[in-house]
C-alpha positions in Angstrom: 0.0 0.0 0.0 1.4 3.4 -0.9 1.8 6.0 1.9 -0.9 8.7 1.6 -0.2 12.4 1.8 -2.6 15.3 1.6 -1.8 17.6 -1.3 -1.6 20.6 1.1 1.0 18.9 3.3 4.8 19.0 3.2 6.4 15.6 2.3 9.8 14.6 3.8 11.6 11.5 2.6 14.8 10.2 4.1 17.2 8.0 2.2 18.6 4.8 3.8 22.4 4.3 3.3 24.1 1.1 4.4 27.6 1.6 3.3 30.5 2.3 5.6 33.8 0.7 4.5 36.1 0.5 7.6 39.1 2.8 7.4 38.5 3.9 3.8 37.8 7.4 2.6 35.0 7.7 0.1 32.6 10.3 -1.4 28.9 10.0 -1.6 26.3 11.2 -4.1 22.6 11.3 -3.5 20.0 11.7 -6.3 16.2 11.7 -5.9 13.8 11.1 -8.7 10.0 11.1 -8.9 7.9 9.4 -11.5 4.1 9.6 -12.0 1.8 6.7 -12.6 2.6 6.8 -16.4 6.4 6.5 -15.5 7.0 10.1 -16.6 9.8 11.7 -14.6 8.9 14.9 -12.8 11.6 17.5 -12.7 13.2 18.4 -9.3 15.6 20.9 -10.8 14.3 23.7 -8.6 14.3 21.6 -5.4 17.4 22.4 -3.3 17.1 19.0 -1.5 17.1 16.8 -4.6 20.8 15.9 -4.0 20.7 15.5 -0.3 19.9 12.6 2.0 16.5 14.0 2.8 14.1 15.1 0.1 11.6 17.9 1.1 8.7 18.4 -1.2 6.6 21.6 -0.8 2.9 21.6 -0.3 0.7 21.6 -3.5 3.7 20.4 -5.6 1.8 17.3 -6.8 -1.5 16.8 -8.4 -3.7 14.0 -7.1 -2.5 10.5 -7.9 0.1 7.8 -7.4 3.8 8.5 -7.6 7.1 6.5 -7.3 9.9 8.2 -5.4 13.3 6.8 -6.1 16.5 7.4 -4.0 19.8 6.6 -5.7 23.0 6.4 -3.7 26.5 6.0 -5.0 29.8 5.9 -3.1 33.3 6.1 -4.6 36.2 4.7 -2.7 39.2 6.9 -3.2 41.9 4.3 -2.8 40.5 1.9 -5.4 38.2 4.1 -7.4 35.5 1.5 -6.8 31.9 2.7 -7.0 29.1 1.2 -4.9 25.5 1.7 -5.9 22.1 1.3 -4.2 18.6 2.2 -5.1 15.4 2.3 -3.0 12.0 3.3 -4.3 8.7 4.0 -2.5 5.2 4.7 -3.6 3.0 7.6 -2.4 -0.5 8.6 -3.1 -1.5 12.2 -3.1 -5.1 12.7 -1.9 -7.4 15.7 -1.4 -7.0 17.7 1.8 -10.6 18.8 2.0 -12.7 21.9 2.1 -13.0 24.1 5.1 -16.7 25.2 5.2 -17.2 28.3 7.4 -20.4 30.4 7.6 -18.8 33.2 9.7 -15.6 35.2 9.3 -12.4 33.7 10.8 -14.0 30.2 10.9 -16.0 31.2 14.0 -18.3 28.4 15.0 -20.3 29.9 17.9 -22.2 33.1 18.0 -24.6 34.7 20.5 -27.6 36.6 19.1 -30.7 38.1 20.6 -34.3 37.3 19.7 -34.7 40.4 17.5 -31.2 40.3 15.9 -30.6 39.3 12.3 -28.1 36.5 11.6 -26.2 35.8 8.4 -24.3 32.7 7.3 -22.2 33.2 4.2 -20.0 30.2 3.4 -19.3 31.4 -0.1 -17.2 34.2 1.4 -15.5 32.4 4.2 -15.1 28.8 3.0 -11.9 27.6 1.1 -10.3 24.6 -0.5 -7.1 23.6 1.3 -5.7 22.4 -2.1 -6.6 25.7 -3.9 -8.2 23.8 -6.8 -11.9 24.2 -6.2 -13.7 27.5 -6.8 -16.1 27.9 -3.8 -18.6 29.7 -6.1 -19.1 26.3 -7.8 -20.4 24.7 -4.7 -24.0 24.4 -3.4 -24.4 24.8 0.3 -27.2 23.2 2.3 -28.2 24.7 5.6 -29.6 22.7 8.6 -30.9 23.9 12.0 -31.9 22.1 15.1 -32.5 23.3 18.7 -30.0 21.5 20.9 -28.5 21.8 24.4 -24.7 22.3 24.8 -22.4 19.3 25.2 -24.8 16.7 23.8 -22.1 15.2 21.7 -22.3 14.6 18.0 -25.5 15.8 16.3 -26.7 14.2 13.1 -27.8 17.3 11.2 -28.6 15.3 8.1 -31.5 13.6 10.0 -33.4 17.0 9.9 -34.9 18.8 7.0 -32.6 21.4 5.5 -33.5 25.0 5.6 -34.4 25.2 1.9 -37.1 22.6 2.7 -38.4 24.8 5.5 -38.6 27.8 3.2 -40.6 26.0 0.6 -42.8 24.0 3.1 -46.5 25.1 3.2 -46.9 24.1 6.8 -43.9 24.0 9.1 -45.9 21.8 11.5 -45.8 18.9 9.1 -42.1 18.7 9.3 -42.1 17.4 12.8 -38.4 18.1 13.3 -38.2 20.3 16.4 -37.2 23.1 14.0 -35.6 26.3 15.2 -38.2 28.4 13.4 -41.8 29.2 14.0 -42.2 30.7 10.6 -40.5 30.5 7.3 -41.3 34.1 6.5 -38.1 35.3 8.1 -35.8 33.1 6.2 -34.1 34.4 3.1 -32.0 32.1 1.0 -29.9 34.1 -1.4 -29.5 32.6 -4.8 -26.9 33.3 -7.5 -27.7 30.2 -9.6 -26.7 28.2 -6.4 -27.6 28.8 -2.8 -24.7 30.7 -1.3 -25.7 32.2 2.0 -28.5 32.3 4.5 -30.0 35.4 6.1 -32.2 35.1 9.1 -34.3 38.2 9.7 -35.3 39.1 13.3 -36.0 35.5 14.3 -38.3 35.3 17.2 -37.9 31.8 18.3 -34.2 31.5 18.9 
């Protein structure tokens, strides 16, 4: 099984050397190479660690997929001019790092509001892809709400109707979900082709 790395993480690979001729002077050469799953070599010309015993690979260097990392070691014994070679390869898989979804600025997850205060969740403005590949504007966000007490552990929000269902429901009482809202009239889902943020106007039940 290949070792998995998230695309947004820094990779560090250390070469293994088992050559130590007693009493002899020698020189060592380290060379790292990387190949994709089609066996195409990926250039490391700009990587300052490509010829050291430890290879450091910057975050977001790879695309997603499988790679073979090869460590070549050669030692030349000065007295005899003999050269010893060794090669070790390893496989790594680069996987998505995930998307951070935040409805409030600075990834705040708790907020205190009064009964007559408005409340806005805007994940399109505050969410981001850790790998920098996905445009947040291309995502559709679904909002859920449930009245809970603090420190109740994990809550399965998906077991409750989403807020878009609440907005379009003719009778909130038929939803039987213990909803946060006594009326859908104060909910405003803002559309720009896709739902991108929620505006709660003067909610009287929270």
